[in-house]
Short mmCIF file of N, CA and C in Angstrom, two decimals:
data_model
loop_
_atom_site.label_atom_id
_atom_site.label_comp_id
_atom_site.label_asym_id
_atom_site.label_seq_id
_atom_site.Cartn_x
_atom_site.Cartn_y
_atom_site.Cartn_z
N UNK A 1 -46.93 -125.45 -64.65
CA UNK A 1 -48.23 -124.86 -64.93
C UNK A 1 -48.53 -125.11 -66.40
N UNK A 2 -49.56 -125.55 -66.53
CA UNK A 2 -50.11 -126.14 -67.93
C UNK A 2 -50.49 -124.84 -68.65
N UNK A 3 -50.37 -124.56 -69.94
CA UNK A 3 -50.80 -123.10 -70.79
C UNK A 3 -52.09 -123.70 -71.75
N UNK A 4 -53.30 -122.72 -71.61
CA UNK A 4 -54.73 -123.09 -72.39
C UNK A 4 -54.18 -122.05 -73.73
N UNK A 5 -54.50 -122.78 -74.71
CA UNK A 5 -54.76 -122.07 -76.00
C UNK A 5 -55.92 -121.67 -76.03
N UNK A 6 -55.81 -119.93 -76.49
CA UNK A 6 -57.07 -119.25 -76.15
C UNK A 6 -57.55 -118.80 -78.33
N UNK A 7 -58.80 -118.66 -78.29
CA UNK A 7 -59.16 -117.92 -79.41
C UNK A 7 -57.83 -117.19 -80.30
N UNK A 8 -57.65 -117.14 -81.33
CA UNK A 8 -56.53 -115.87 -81.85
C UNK A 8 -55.20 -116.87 -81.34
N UNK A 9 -54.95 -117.74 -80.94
CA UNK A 9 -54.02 -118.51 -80.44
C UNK A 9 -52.76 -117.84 -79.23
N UNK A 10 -53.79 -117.27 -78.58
CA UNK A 10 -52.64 -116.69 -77.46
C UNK A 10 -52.88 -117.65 -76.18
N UNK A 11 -52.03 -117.42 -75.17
CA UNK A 11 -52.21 -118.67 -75.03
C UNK A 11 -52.23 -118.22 -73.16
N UNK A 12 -52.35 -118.83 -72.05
CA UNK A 12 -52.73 -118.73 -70.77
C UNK A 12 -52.67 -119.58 -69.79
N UNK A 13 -52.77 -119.34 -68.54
CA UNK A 13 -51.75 -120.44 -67.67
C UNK A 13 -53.52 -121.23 -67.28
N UNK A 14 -53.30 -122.17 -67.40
CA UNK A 14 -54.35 -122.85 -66.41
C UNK A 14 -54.58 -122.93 -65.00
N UNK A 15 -55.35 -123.31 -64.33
CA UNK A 15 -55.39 -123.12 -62.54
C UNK A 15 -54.54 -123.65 -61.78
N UNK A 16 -54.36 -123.12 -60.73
CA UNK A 16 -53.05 -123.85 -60.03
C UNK A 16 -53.79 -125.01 -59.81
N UNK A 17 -52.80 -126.07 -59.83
CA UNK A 17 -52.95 -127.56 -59.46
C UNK A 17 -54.27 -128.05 -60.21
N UNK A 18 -54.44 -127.64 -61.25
CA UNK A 18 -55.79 -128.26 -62.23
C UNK A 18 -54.93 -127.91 -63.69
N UNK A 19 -55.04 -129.50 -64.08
CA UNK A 19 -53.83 -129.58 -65.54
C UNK A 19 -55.65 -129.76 -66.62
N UNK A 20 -55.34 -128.93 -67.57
CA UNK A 20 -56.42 -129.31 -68.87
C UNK A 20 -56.56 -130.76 -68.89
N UNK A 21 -55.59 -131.75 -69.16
CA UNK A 21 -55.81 -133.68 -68.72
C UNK A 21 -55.14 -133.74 -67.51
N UNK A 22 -55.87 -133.82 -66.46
CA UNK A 22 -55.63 -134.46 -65.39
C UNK A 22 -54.97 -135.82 -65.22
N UNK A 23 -53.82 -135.89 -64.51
CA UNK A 23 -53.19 -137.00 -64.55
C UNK A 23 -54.21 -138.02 -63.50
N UNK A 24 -55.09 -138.98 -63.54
CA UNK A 24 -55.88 -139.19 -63.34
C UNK A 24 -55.46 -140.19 -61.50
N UNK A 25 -54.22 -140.50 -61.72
CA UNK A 25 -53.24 -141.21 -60.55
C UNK A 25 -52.45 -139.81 -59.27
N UNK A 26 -52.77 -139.24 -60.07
CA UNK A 26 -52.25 -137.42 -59.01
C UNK A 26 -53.53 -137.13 -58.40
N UNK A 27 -53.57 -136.65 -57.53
CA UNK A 27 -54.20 -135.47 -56.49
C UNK A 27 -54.37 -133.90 -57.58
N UNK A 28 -55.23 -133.73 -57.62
CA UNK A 28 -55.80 -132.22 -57.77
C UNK A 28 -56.15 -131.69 -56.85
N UNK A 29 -55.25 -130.46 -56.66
CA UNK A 29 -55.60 -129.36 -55.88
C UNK A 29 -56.06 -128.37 -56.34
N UNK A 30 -57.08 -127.92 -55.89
CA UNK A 30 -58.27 -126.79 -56.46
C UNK A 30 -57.44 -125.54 -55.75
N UNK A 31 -57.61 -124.31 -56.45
CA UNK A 31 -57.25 -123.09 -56.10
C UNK A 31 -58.67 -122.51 -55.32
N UNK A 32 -58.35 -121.55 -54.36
CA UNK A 32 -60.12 -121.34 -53.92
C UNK A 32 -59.63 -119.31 -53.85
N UNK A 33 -60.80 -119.16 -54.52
CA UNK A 33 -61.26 -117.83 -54.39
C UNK A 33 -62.00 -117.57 -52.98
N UNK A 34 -61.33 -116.51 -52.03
CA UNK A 34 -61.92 -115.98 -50.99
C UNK A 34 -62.64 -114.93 -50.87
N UNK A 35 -64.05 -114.31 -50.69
CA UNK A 35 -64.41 -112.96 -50.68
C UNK A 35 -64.91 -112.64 -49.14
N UNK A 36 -63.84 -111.94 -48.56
CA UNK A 36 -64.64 -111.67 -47.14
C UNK A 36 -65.18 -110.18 -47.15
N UNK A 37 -66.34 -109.67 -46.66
CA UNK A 37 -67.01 -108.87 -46.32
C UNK A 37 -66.29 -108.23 -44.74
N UNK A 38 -66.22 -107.18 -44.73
CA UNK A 38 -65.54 -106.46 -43.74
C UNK A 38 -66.43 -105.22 -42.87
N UNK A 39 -67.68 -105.06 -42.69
CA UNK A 39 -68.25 -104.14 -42.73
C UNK A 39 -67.42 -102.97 -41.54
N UNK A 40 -67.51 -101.78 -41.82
CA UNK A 40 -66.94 -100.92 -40.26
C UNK A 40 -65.91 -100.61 -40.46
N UNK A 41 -65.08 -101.56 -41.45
CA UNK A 41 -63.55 -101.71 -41.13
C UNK A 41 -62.78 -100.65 -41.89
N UNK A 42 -61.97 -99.68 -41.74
CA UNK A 42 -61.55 -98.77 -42.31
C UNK A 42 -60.21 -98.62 -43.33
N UNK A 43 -59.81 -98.08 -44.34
CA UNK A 43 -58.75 -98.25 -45.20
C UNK A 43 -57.74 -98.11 -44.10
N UNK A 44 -57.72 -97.37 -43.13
CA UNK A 44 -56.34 -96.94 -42.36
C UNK A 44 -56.09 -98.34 -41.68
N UNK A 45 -57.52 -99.03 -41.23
CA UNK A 45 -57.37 -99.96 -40.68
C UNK A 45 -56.91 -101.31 -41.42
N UNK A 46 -57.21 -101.32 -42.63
CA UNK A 46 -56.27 -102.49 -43.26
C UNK A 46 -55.43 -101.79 -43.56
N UNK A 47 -54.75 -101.00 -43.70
CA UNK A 47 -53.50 -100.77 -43.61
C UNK A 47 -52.38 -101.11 -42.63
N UNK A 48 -52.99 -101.07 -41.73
CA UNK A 48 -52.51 -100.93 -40.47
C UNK A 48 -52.90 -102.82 -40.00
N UNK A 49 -53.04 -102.88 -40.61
CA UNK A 49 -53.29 -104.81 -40.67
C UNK A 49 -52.22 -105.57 -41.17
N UNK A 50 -52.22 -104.62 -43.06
CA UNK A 50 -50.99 -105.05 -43.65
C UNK A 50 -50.14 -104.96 -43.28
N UNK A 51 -49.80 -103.60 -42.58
CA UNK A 51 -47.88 -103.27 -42.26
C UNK A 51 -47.50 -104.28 -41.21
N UNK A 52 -48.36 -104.58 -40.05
CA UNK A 52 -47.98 -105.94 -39.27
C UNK A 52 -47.75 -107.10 -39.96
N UNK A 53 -48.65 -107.79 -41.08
CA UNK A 53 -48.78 -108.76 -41.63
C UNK A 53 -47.02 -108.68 -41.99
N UNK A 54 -46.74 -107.75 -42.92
CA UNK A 54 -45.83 -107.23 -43.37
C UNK A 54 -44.66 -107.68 -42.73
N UNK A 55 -44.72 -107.26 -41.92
CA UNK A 55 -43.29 -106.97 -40.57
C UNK A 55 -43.10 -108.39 -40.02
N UNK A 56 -44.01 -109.24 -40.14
CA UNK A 56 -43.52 -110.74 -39.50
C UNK A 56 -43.20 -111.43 -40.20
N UNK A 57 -42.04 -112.72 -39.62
CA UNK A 57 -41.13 -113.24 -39.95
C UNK A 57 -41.71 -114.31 -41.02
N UNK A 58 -40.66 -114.38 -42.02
CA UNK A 58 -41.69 -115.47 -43.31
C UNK A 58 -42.28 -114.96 -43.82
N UNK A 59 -42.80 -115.89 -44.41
CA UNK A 59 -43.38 -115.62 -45.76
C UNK A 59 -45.10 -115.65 -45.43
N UNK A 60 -45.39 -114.39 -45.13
CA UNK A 60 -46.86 -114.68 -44.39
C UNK A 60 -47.90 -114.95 -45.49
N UNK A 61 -47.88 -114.31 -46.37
CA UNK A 61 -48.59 -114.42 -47.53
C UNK A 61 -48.15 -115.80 -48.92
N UNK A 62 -47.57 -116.68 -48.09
CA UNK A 62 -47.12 -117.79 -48.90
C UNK A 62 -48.46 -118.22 -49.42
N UNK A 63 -48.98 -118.52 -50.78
CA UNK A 63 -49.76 -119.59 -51.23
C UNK A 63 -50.76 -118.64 -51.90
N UNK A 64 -51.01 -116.98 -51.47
CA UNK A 64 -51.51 -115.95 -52.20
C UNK A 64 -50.88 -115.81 -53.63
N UNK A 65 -52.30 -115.67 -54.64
CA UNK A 65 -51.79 -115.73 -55.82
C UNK A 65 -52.42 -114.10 -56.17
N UNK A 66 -53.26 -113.72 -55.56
CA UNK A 66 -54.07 -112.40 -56.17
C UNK A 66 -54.94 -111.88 -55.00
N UNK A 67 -54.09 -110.59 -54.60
CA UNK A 67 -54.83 -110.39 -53.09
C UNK A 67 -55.70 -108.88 -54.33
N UNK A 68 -57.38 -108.44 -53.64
CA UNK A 68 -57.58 -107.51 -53.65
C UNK A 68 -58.63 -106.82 -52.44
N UNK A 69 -58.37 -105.45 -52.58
CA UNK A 69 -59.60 -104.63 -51.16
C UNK A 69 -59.95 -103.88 -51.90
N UNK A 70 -61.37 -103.65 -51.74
CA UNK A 70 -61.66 -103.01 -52.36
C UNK A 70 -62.49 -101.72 -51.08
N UNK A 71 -62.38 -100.25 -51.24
CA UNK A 71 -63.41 -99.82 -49.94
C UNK A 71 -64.48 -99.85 -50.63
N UNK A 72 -65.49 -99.96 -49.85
CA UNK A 72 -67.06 -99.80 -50.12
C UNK A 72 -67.35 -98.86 -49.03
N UNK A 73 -68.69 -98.35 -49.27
CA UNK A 73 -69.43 -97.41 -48.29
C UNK A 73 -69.59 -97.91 -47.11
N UNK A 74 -69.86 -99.48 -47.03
CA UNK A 74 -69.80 -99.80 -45.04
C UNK A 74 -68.54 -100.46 -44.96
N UNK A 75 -67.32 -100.66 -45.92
CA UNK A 75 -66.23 -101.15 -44.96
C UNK A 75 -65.53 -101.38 -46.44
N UNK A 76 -65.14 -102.28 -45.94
CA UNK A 76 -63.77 -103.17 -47.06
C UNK A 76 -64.38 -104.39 -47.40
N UNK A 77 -64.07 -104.99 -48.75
CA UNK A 77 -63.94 -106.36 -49.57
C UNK A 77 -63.01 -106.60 -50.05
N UNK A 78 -62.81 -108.20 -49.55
CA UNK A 78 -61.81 -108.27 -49.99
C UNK A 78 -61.82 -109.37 -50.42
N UNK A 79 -60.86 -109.96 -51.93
CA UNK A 79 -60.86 -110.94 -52.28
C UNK A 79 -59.76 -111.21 -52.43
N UNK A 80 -59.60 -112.89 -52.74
CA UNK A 80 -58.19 -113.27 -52.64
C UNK A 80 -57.85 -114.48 -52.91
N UNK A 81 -56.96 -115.21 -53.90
CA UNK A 81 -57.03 -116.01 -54.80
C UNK A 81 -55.84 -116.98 -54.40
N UNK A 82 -56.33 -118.01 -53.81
CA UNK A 82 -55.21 -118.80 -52.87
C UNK A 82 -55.23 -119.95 -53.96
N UNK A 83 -53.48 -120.28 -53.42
CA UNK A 83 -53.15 -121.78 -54.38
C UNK A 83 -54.24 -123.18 -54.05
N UNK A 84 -54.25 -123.31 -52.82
CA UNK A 84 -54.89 -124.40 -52.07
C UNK A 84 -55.91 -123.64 -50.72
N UNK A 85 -56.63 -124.70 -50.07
CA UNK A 85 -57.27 -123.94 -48.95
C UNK A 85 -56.32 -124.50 -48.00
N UNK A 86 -55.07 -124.78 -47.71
CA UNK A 86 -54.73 -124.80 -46.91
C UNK A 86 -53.71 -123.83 -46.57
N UNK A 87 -53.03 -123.31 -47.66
CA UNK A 87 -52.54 -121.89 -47.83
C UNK A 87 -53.32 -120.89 -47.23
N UNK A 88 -54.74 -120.96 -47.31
CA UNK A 88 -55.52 -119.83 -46.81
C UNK A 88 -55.75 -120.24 -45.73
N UNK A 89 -55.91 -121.17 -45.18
CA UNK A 89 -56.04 -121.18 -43.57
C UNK A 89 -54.98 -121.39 -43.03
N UNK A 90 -54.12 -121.87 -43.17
CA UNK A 90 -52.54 -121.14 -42.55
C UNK A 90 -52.22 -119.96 -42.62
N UNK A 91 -52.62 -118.75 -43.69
CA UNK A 91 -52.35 -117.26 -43.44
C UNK A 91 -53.43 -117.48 -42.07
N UNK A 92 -54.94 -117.41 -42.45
CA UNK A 92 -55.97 -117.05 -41.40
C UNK A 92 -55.64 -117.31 -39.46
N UNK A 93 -54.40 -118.08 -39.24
CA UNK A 93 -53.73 -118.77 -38.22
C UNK A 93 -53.13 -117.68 -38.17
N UNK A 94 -52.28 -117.21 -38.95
CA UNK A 94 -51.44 -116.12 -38.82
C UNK A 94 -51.63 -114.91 -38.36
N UNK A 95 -53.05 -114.59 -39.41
CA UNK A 95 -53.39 -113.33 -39.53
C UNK A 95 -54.51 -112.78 -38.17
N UNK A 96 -55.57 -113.89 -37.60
CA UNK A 96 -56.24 -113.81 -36.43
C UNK A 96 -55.95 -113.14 -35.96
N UNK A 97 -54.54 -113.50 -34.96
CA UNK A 97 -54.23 -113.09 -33.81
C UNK A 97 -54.01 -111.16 -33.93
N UNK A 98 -53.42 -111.38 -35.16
CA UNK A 98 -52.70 -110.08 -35.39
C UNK A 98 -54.28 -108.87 -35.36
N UNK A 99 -55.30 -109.40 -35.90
CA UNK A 99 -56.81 -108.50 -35.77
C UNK A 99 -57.53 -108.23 -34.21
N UNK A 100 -56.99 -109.55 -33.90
CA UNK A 100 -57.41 -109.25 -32.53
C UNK A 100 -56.34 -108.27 -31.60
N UNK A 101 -55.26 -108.86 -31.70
CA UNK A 101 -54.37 -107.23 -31.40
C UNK A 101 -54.63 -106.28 -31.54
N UNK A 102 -54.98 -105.82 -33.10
CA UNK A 102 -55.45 -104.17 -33.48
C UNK A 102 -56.50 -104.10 -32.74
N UNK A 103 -57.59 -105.08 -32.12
CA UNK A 103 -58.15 -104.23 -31.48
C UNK A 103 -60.17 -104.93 -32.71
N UNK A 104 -59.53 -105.29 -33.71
CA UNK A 104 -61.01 -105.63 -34.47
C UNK A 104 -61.73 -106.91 -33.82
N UNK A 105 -62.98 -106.38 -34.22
CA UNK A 105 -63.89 -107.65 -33.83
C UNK A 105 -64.11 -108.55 -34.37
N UNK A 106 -64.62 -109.81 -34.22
CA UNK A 106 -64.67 -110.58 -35.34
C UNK A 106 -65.67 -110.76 -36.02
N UNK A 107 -65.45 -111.10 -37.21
CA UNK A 107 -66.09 -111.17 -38.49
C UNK A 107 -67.86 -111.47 -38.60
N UNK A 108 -68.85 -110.71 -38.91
CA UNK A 108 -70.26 -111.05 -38.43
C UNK A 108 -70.38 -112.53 -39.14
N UNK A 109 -69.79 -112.66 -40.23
CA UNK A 109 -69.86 -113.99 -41.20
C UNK A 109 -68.62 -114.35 -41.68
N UNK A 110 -68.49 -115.61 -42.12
CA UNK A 110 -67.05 -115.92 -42.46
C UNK A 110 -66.94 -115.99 -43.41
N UNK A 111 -65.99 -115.78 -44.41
CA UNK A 111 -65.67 -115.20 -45.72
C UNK A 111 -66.36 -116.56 -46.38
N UNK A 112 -66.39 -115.87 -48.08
CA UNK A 112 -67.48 -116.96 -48.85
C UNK A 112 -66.13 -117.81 -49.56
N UNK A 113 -65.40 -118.87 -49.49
CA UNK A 113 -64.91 -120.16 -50.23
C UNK A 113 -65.31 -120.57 -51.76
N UNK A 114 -64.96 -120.34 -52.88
CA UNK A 114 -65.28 -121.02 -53.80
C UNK A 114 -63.94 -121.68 -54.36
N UNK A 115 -64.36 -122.62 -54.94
CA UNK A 115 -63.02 -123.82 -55.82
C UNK A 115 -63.00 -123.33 -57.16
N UNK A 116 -61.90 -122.94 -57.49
CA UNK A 116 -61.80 -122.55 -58.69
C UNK A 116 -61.39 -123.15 -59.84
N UNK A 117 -62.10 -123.38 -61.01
CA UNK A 117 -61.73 -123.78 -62.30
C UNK A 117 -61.10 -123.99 -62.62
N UNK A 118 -60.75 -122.37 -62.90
CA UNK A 118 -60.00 -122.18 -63.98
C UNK A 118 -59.40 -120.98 -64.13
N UNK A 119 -57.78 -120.25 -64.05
CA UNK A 119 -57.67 -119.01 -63.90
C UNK A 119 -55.83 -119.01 -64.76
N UNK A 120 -56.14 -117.83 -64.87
CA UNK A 120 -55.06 -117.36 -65.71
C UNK A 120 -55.23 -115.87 -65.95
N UNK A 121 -53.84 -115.23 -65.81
CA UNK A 121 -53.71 -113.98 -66.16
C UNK A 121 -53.22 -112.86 -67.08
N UNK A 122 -53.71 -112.24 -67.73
CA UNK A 122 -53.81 -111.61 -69.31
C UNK A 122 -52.09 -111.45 -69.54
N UNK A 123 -52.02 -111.43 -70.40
CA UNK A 123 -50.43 -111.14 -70.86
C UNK A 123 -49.43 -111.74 -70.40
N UNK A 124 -49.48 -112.83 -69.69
CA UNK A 124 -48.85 -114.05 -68.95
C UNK A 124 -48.37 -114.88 -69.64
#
């Protein structure tokens, strides 16, 4: 992981798989920020999402760099800061089946994808 010199000279990790000079003969892999909208869906109920997620074999959350939920007044948000998008759609393989078990419906829209820059975390 490449480190950005910041202002005041402290210094910070750059994005996964995005070097400040790109080795121009390598592959860049973009990190992608996920925000899915959850409306309905209840704290007990991602809870009760996680502890399964939890309980199965491997590393289910391989390639997660920064999971968050947040509740809101009609449900849960959630965002989530994957190495690659293929990390995130190999959890989403994983994780499907396990929503449809509990019993949830599926998603009115599918979570929003962005490619990320540039990321690094404070005191790192």
């Amino acid at each position: 992981m490449n480190r950005a010199v910041l202002e005041g000279g402290r210094t910070a990790r750059a994005a996964v798989g995005r070097t400040l000079t790109p080795d121009p003969d390598q592959e860049v892999v973009m990190a992608i920020l996920m925000h899915a909208t959850m409306p309905g869906v209840t704290t007990e109920q991602y809870d009760a999402l996680n502890k399964e997620l939890q309980a199965l074999p491997g590393d289910t959350f391989a390639g997660c760099l920064t999971h968050v939920c947040v509740a809101a007044s009609t449900g849960i948000e959630v965002y989530d800061l994957w190495e690659s998008k293929e990390a995130m759609e190999k959890f989403f393989t994983v994780m499907m089946p396990v929503t449809e078990r509990l019993g949830w419906s599926a998603p009115e829209q599918e979570p929003t994808q962005y490619e990320v820059y540039n990321h690094w975390v404070a005191g790192k």
